[in-house]
Amino acid sequence: MYFNVNQDASLWPTLALAFQTLGVVYGDMGTSPLYVFADVFSKVPIESDVDVLGALSLVMYTIALIPLAKYVFVVLKANDNGEGGTFALYSLICRYANVNMLPNRQPADEHISSFRLKLPTPEMKRALNIKETLEKSSSLKTFLLLLVLLGTSMIIGDGILTPAISVMSAISGLQGEIHGFGTNSVVLVSIVVLVALFSIQRFGTSKVGFMFAPILALWFFCLGSIGIYNIVKHDIMVLRAINPAFIFYFFKKNGKKAWSALGGCVLCITGAEAMFADLGHFSVPAIQIAFTCVVFPCLLLAYMGQAAFLLKNPTSYARVFYDSVPGSLFWPVFVIATLAAMIASQAMISATFSCVKQSMALGCFPRLKIIHTSRKFMGQIYIPVINWFLMVMCIVVVSIFQSTTDIANAYGIAEVGVMIVSTTLVTLVMLLIWQTNLFWAFCFPIAFGSVELIYMSSVLSKIFEGGWLPLAFATFFLSVMYTWNYGSVLKYRSEVQEKISLDLMLELGSNLGTVRVPGIGLLYNELVQGIPSVFLQFLLSLPALHSTIVFVCIKHVPIPVVPQEERFLFRRVCPKDYHMFRCVARYGYKDVRKEDHHAFEQLLIESLEKFLRKEAQETTMESSNLTEEDMDNALVKSKDSDNNNVAEELRIPLMHGQNSSEETGTSITEEAPTSYMSLDEDDGIEYELSALREATASGCTYLLGHGDVRAKKNSLFFKKLVINYFYAFLRNNCRGGTANMRVPHTNIIQVGMTYMV
């Protein structure tokens, strides 16, 4: 697990990480005092103390209920080995129930050390019933996927709206101080600040976090101290808002206007989802300490101070933050507020990068270039295409709306939408994985989901006042992600249906109907079983073929990280004299695939040698009349009693200096019958190792199929439109496989292949 501090470690590393979270996670929530009351009281006029105290009480209990109670104490615990976000929750669910739309799951995946968590015994029957229901219903699988994609789309929408509203709110403070500084000036300066913000993203989260954290720490100090100053100076009786009865009085007095004002109140928790989505950059204790000890008390003091100021100056609600600042401190506070607004954007930008990376790994987003900006923390990444797209869209939003009020209407929908998705997924995690008592499991969605639905009903009423924008963004990204997933699943199913039969391979003979020359051919494909149809294209197109063929499948499993020693899963394809193997290289959605091709080839060949030696040992044991069950007991370190079907898989880990009892070995053939095995095992293993070394000396060649996916002629018009145009456009413009492998073009052979789906 990454980013978690061990129990015996010093507290200082955790505190240092907590300090850094201020610069990345809490900037968005920290700058909400710039615009919350301004938006609330634009809908509810201040006529009495009840209006101010009721709005303050709403804000205080919203912060206490959603970020503190929900995220800090519950949702952060639903992390996937230190990774957060909607896709992390989805991958967690996929591990316990086979709900992934891509049918490439193997029993051996469940024996990866980090794949399964220990299941508690209570409520087991209920959890198994839920698991069975999910796995049997294709409509529930699709609904779950769409829900996750919707949440991810909303987070990306937040990444667009957060910089726009935060920066504009800070810059608008100049309108009351500089004569002639109008709306156009605010828009122009905001665009300049946004360009600067997105331009520094390439330096990485770590450098940005350490640079921003001191500024945010100073900003929270300003919020707290100015809040105390206003409470003492104007009206200390504002502390009465701690009584939640003022919420009731607020709604009783204002009715529908109070309900409309909820759309402004919810802005006080914008960025709360970043606490979970940015978890991969930091740790659970660091985020919890920073919020409970710094962010939460400072925000409460800031809102109390503004409310105390409004009790004496009710007409100043539009500029309540800057007007409540002592006059001599305006310019220092303005500079810090502007910097804090820039930093606020960092939270959702980092969260957007994390979500896109996770969705790419799980096959729900086109492949893009990812730059890992930290050697120490794998979760800290930078995606250039997404970064510049967010920048352009932020500039468009600021230029079109030119008002923080309209952007706030849009912002609320995106924020509450993500929270509702998280509540739904965490409830499913409670029932399926944690196996929480049914009463407590339903208390979670009732307590938090009901509040979020009330807020959603309010913000949806602003659809024609800017609320359509996040819905448009969500629709666009949801269409892109679902189209990519839909096309990828159809392509995989087509490959499974068109795979080459073993009978044809046996008819061709060990020479495969061609000349075998020394060398290793690494044929990349997506199948985890069977011989891909593209192999037949190579047989027809090439005058000769390599003496050793390895079908390589790069497969992402629904866990954050696959240990290096458990990376490769080997099996034999066809009889021994064919010298053909399958290698499934398994990666988690946080794994870094940046090793050069030489390192990958060396690891693969070492693993293949271990496979051949282990195969010979197992065959010798079989010849000693050991049953398959006895062999499993000798060689398999069983992790789950219900995984007897793992005997169909063979995993040869890249282990060095460990006992063979720690390795997993099972049956040695995939498609070939055992009658094709060599009679003399000792001579056989030496012959195969010698042939492998000879092939290695001649080098590796990468055999790639350039696939073109087309809908069948009898398909529906909508399917043809999606596959032939939308999905084809995404495939043609995403990052190709050769770019990801960093392989010289002289080592690559490509053939064309058309998949009819």
PDB file of N, CA and C in Angstrom, residues 47-92:
ATOM      1  N   GLU A  47     -33.458  40.627   6.232  1.00  0.00           N
ATOM      2  CA  GLU A  47     -34.472  41.484   6.849  1.00  0.00           C
ATOM      3  C   GLU A  47     -34.424  41.434   8.368  1.00  0.00           C
ATOM      4  N   SER A  48     -33.816  40.378   8.920  1.00  0.00           N
ATOM      5  CA  SER A  48     -33.722  40.246  10.372  1.00  0.00           C
ATOM      6  C   SER A  48     -32.538  39.350  10.723  1.00  0.00           C
ATOM      7  N   ASP A  49     -32.283  39.232  12.035  1.00  0.00           N
ATOM      8  CA  ASP A  49     -31.190  38.372  12.488  1.00  0.00           C
ATOM      9  C   ASP A  49     -31.425  36.911  12.124  1.00  0.00           C
ATOM     10  N   VAL A  50     -32.697  36.512  12.023  1.00  0.00           N
ATOM     11  CA  VAL A  50     -33.010  35.120  11.691  1.00  0.00           C
ATOM     12  C   VAL A  50     -32.439  34.739  10.333  1.00  0.00           C
ATOM     13  N   ASP A  51     -32.460  35.652   9.374  1.00  0.00           N
ATOM     14  CA  ASP A  51     -31.923  35.362   8.040  1.00  0.00           C
ATOM     15  C   ASP A  51     -30.429  35.054   8.108  1.00  0.00           C
ATOM     16  N   VAL A  52     -29.699  35.880   8.839  1.00  0.00           N
ATOM     17  CA  VAL A  52     -28.247  35.698   8.924  1.00  0.00           C
ATOM     18  C   VAL A  52     -27.905  34.469   9.756  1.00  0.00           C
ATOM     19  N   LEU A  53     -28.505  34.336  10.926  1.00  0.00           N
ATOM     20  CA  LEU A  53     -28.194  33.207  11.803  1.00  0.00           C
ATOM     21  C   LEU A  53     -28.666  31.880  11.201  1.00  0.00           C
ATOM     22  N   GLY A  54     -29.796  31.888  10.500  1.00  0.00           N
ATOM     23  CA  GLY A  54     -30.272  30.673   9.851  1.00  0.00           C
ATOM     24  C   GLY A  54     -29.345  30.218   8.739  1.00  0.00           C
ATOM     25  N   ALA A  55     -28.881  31.178   7.917  1.00  0.00           N
ATOM     26  CA  ALA A  55     -27.942  30.831   6.843  1.00  0.00           C
ATOM     27  C   ALA A  55     -26.621  30.344   7.421  1.00  0.00           C
ATOM     28  N   LEU A  56     -26.152  30.993   8.491  1.00  0.00           N
ATOM     29  CA  LEU A  56     -24.902  30.565   9.127  1.00  0.00           C
ATOM     30  C   LEU A  56     -25.035  29.165   9.705  1.00  0.00           C
ATOM     31  N   SER A  57     -26.148  28.890  10.359  1.00  0.00           N
ATOM     32  CA  SER A  57     -26.362  27.559  10.928  1.00  0.00           C
ATOM     33  C   SER A  57     -26.402  26.498   9.830  1.00  0.00           C
ATOM     34  N   LEU A  58     -27.040  26.821   8.706  1.00  0.00           N
ATOM     35  CA  LEU A  58     -27.056  25.893   7.561  1.00  0.00           C
ATOM     36  C   LEU A  58     -25.643  25.580   7.086  1.00  0.00           C
ATOM     37  N   VAL A  59     -24.829  26.614   6.946  1.00  0.00           N
ATOM     38  CA  VAL A  59     -23.454  26.434   6.472  1.00  0.00           C
ATOM     39  C   VAL A  59     -22.654  25.594   7.463  1.00  0.00           C
ATOM     40  N   MET A  60     -22.766  25.921   8.743  1.00  0.00           N
ATOM     41  CA  MET A  60     -21.988  25.208   9.760  1.00  0.00           C
ATOM     42  C   MET A  60     -22.323  23.721   9.788  1.00  0.00           C
ATOM     43  N   TYR A  61     -23.608  23.398   9.775  1.00  0.00           N
ATOM     44  CA  TYR A  61     -23.993  21.988   9.870  1.00  0.00           C
ATOM     45  C   TYR A  61     -23.789  21.246   8.548  1.00  0.00           C
ATOM     46  N   THR A  62     -23.802  21.956   7.442  1.00  0.00           N
ATOM     47  CA  THR A  62     -23.469  21.312   6.166  1.00  0.00           C
ATOM     48  C   THR A  62     -22.011  20.882   6.162  1.00  0.00           C
ATOM     49  N   ILE A  63     -21.127  21.773   6.635  1.00  0.00           N
ATOM     50  CA  ILE A  63     -19.699  21.426   6.704  1.00  0.00           C
ATOM     51  C   ILE A  63     -19.468  20.289   7.697  1.00  0.00           C
ATOM     52  N   ALA A  64     -20.171  20.324   8.815  1.00  0.00           N
ATOM     53  CA  ALA A  64     -19.986  19.277   9.821  1.00  0.00           C
ATOM     54  C   ALA A  64     -20.521  17.929   9.342  1.00  0.00           C
ATOM     55  N   LEU A  65     -21.602  17.951   8.563  1.00  0.00           N
ATOM     56  CA  LEU A  65     -22.247  16.701   8.151  1.00  0.00           C
ATOM     57  C   LEU A  65     -21.547  16.044   6.961  1.00  0.00           C
ATOM     58  N   ILE A  66     -21.270  16.818   5.904  1.00  0.00           N
ATOM     59  CA  ILE A  66     -20.755  16.211   4.668  1.00  0.00           C
ATOM     60  C   ILE A  66     -19.234  16.005   4.715  1.00  0.00           C
ATOM     61  N   PRO A  67     -18.413  17.058   4.743  1.00  0.00           N
ATOM     62  CA  PRO A  67     -16.964  16.805   4.728  1.00  0.00           C
ATOM     63  C   PRO A  67     -16.472  16.074   5.979  1.00  0.00           C
ATOM     64  N   LEU A  68     -16.956  16.488   7.170  1.00  0.00           N
ATOM     65  CA  LEU A  68     -16.421  15.911   8.408  1.00  0.00           C
ATOM     66  C   LEU A  68     -16.991  14.518   8.673  1.00  0.00           C
ATOM     67  N   ALA A  69     -18.301  14.430   8.854  1.00  0.00           N
ATOM     68  CA  ALA A  69     -18.897  13.146   9.227  1.00  0.00           C
ATOM     69  C   ALA A  69     -18.825  12.125   8.090  1.00  0.00           C
ATOM     70  N   LYS A  70     -19.194  12.557   6.879  1.00  0.00           N
ATOM     71  CA  LYS A  70     -19.256  11.599   5.766  1.00  0.00           C
ATOM     72  C   LYS A  70     -17.881  11.231   5.239  1.00  0.00           C
ATOM     73  N   TYR A  71     -17.107  12.237   4.825  1.00  0.00           N
ATOM     74  CA  TYR A  71     -15.846  11.939   4.145  1.00  0.00           C
ATOM     75  C   TYR A  71     -14.729  11.559   5.114  1.00  0.00           C
ATOM     76  N   VAL A  72     -14.510  12.368   6.150  1.00  0.00           N
ATOM     77  CA  VAL A  72     -13.382  12.112   7.048  1.00  0.00           C
ATOM     78  C   VAL A  72     -13.559  10.802   7.812  1.00  0.00           C
ATOM     79  N   PHE A  73     -14.779  10.518   8.285  1.00  0.00           N
ATOM     80  CA  PHE A  73     -14.970   9.366   9.156  1.00  0.00           C
ATOM     81  C   PHE A  73     -15.451   8.108   8.436  1.00  0.00           C
ATOM     82  N   VAL A  74     -16.001   8.221   7.230  1.00  0.00           N
ATOM     83  CA  VAL A  74     -16.539   7.033   6.563  1.00  0.00           C
ATOM     84  C   VAL A  74     -15.908   6.807   5.192  1.00  0.00           C
ATOM     85  N   VAL A  75     -16.079   7.758   4.283  1.00  0.00           N
ATOM     86  CA  VAL A  75     -15.705   7.534   2.884  1.00  0.00           C
ATOM     87  C   VAL A  75     -14.206   7.300   2.727  1.00  0.00           C
ATOM     88  N   LEU A  76     -13.381   8.013   3.465  1.00  0.00           N
ATOM     89  CA  LEU A  76     -11.934   7.825   3.341  1.00  0.00           C
ATOM     90  C   LEU A  76     -11.507   6.400   3.687  1.00  0.00           C
ATOM     91  N   LYS A  77     -12.301   5.724   4.506  1.00  0.00           N
ATOM     92  CA  LYS A  77     -11.974   4.341   4.860  1.00  0.00           C
ATOM     93  C   LYS A  77     -12.314   3.367   3.741  1.00  0.00           C
ATOM     94  N   ALA A  78     -13.096   3.815   2.763  1.00  0.00           N
ATOM     95  CA  ALA A  78     -13.473   2.951   1.637  1.00  0.00           C
ATOM     96  C   ALA A  78     -12.459   3.048   0.515  1.00  0.00           C
ATOM     97  N   ASN A  79     -11.200   3.331   0.856  1.00  0.00           N
ATOM     98  CA  ASN A  79     -10.168   3.463  -0.177  1.00  0.00           C
ATOM     99  C   ASN A  79      -9.730   2.097  -0.678  1.00  0.00           C
ATOM    100  N   ASP A  80      -9.190   2.088  -1.865  1.00  0.00           N
ATOM    101  CA  ASP A  80      -8.714   0.856  -2.498  1.00  0.00           C
ATOM    102  C   ASP A  80      -7.198   0.819  -2.398  1.00  0.00           C
ATOM    103  N   ASN A  81      -6.697   0.262  -1.291  1.00  0.00           N
ATOM    104  CA  ASN A  81      -5.250   0.217  -1.035  1.00  0.00           C
ATOM    105  C   ASN A  81      -4.615   1.592  -1.148  1.00  0.00           C
ATOM    106  N   GLY A  82      -5.256   2.589  -0.555  1.00  0.00           N
ATOM    107  CA  GLY A  82      -4.704   3.939  -0.547  1.00  0.00           C
ATOM    108  C   GLY A  82      -5.139   4.812  -1.700  1.00  0.00           C
ATOM    109  N   GLU A  83      -5.964   4.296  -2.589  1.00  0.00           N
ATOM    110  CA  GLU A  83      -6.428   5.066  -3.748  1.00  0.00           C
ATOM    111  C   GLU A  83      -7.893   5.427  -3.562  1.00  0.00           C
ATOM    112  N   GLY A  84      -8.266   6.670  -3.902  1.00  0.00           N
ATOM    113  CA  GLY A  84      -9.641   7.110  -3.736  1.00  0.00           C
ATOM    114  C   GLY A  84     -10.271   7.522  -5.046  1.00  0.00           C
ATOM    115  N   GLY A  85     -11.542   7.916  -4.981  1.00  0.00           N
ATOM    116  CA  GLY A  85     -12.267   8.339  -6.172  1.00  0.00           C
ATOM    117  C   GLY A  85     -13.313   7.317  -6.574  1.00  0.00           C
ATOM    118  N   THR A  86     -14.177   7.713  -7.491  1.00  0.00           N
ATOM    119  CA  THR A  86     -15.274   6.831  -7.898  1.00  0.00           C
ATOM    120  C   THR A  86     -14.768   5.561  -8.579  1.00  0.00           C
ATOM    121  N   PHE A  87     -13.690   5.675  -9.373  1.00  0.00           N
ATOM    122  CA  PHE A  87     -13.178   4.479 -10.049  1.00  0.00           C
ATOM    123  C   PHE A  87     -12.482   3.545  -9.072  1.00  0.00           C
ATOM    124  N   ALA A  88     -11.906   4.088  -8.012  1.00  0.00           N
ATOM    125  CA  ALA A  88     -11.320   3.230  -6.981  1.00  0.00           C
ATOM    126  C   ALA A  88     -12.410   2.414  -6.292  1.00  0.00           C
ATOM    127  N   LEU A  89     -13.555   3.046  -6.022  1.00  0.00           N
ATOM    128  CA  LEU A  89     -14.687   2.315  -5.451  1.00  0.00           C
ATOM    129  C   LEU A  89     -15.186   1.244  -6.421  1.00  0.00           C
ATOM    130  N   TYR A  90     -15.236   1.593  -7.701  1.00  0.00           N
ATOM    131  CA  TYR A  90     -15.701   0.646  -8.716  1.00  0.00           C
ATOM    132  C   TYR A  90     -14.763  -0.558  -8.802  1.00  0.00           C
ATOM    133  N   SER A  91     -13.449  -0.312  -8.787  1.00  0.00           N
ATOM    134  CA  SER A  91     -12.494  -1.425  -8.853  1.00  0.00           C
ATOM    135  C   SER A  91     -12.593  -2.297  -7.613  1.00  0.00           C
ATOM    136  N   LEU A  92     -12.869  -1.686  -6.476  1.00  0.00           N
ATOM    137  CA  LEU A  92     -13.048  -2.447  -5.241  1.00  0.00           C
ATOM    138  C   LEU A  92     -14.248  -3.378  -5.368  1.00  0.00           C
TER     139      LEU A  92
END
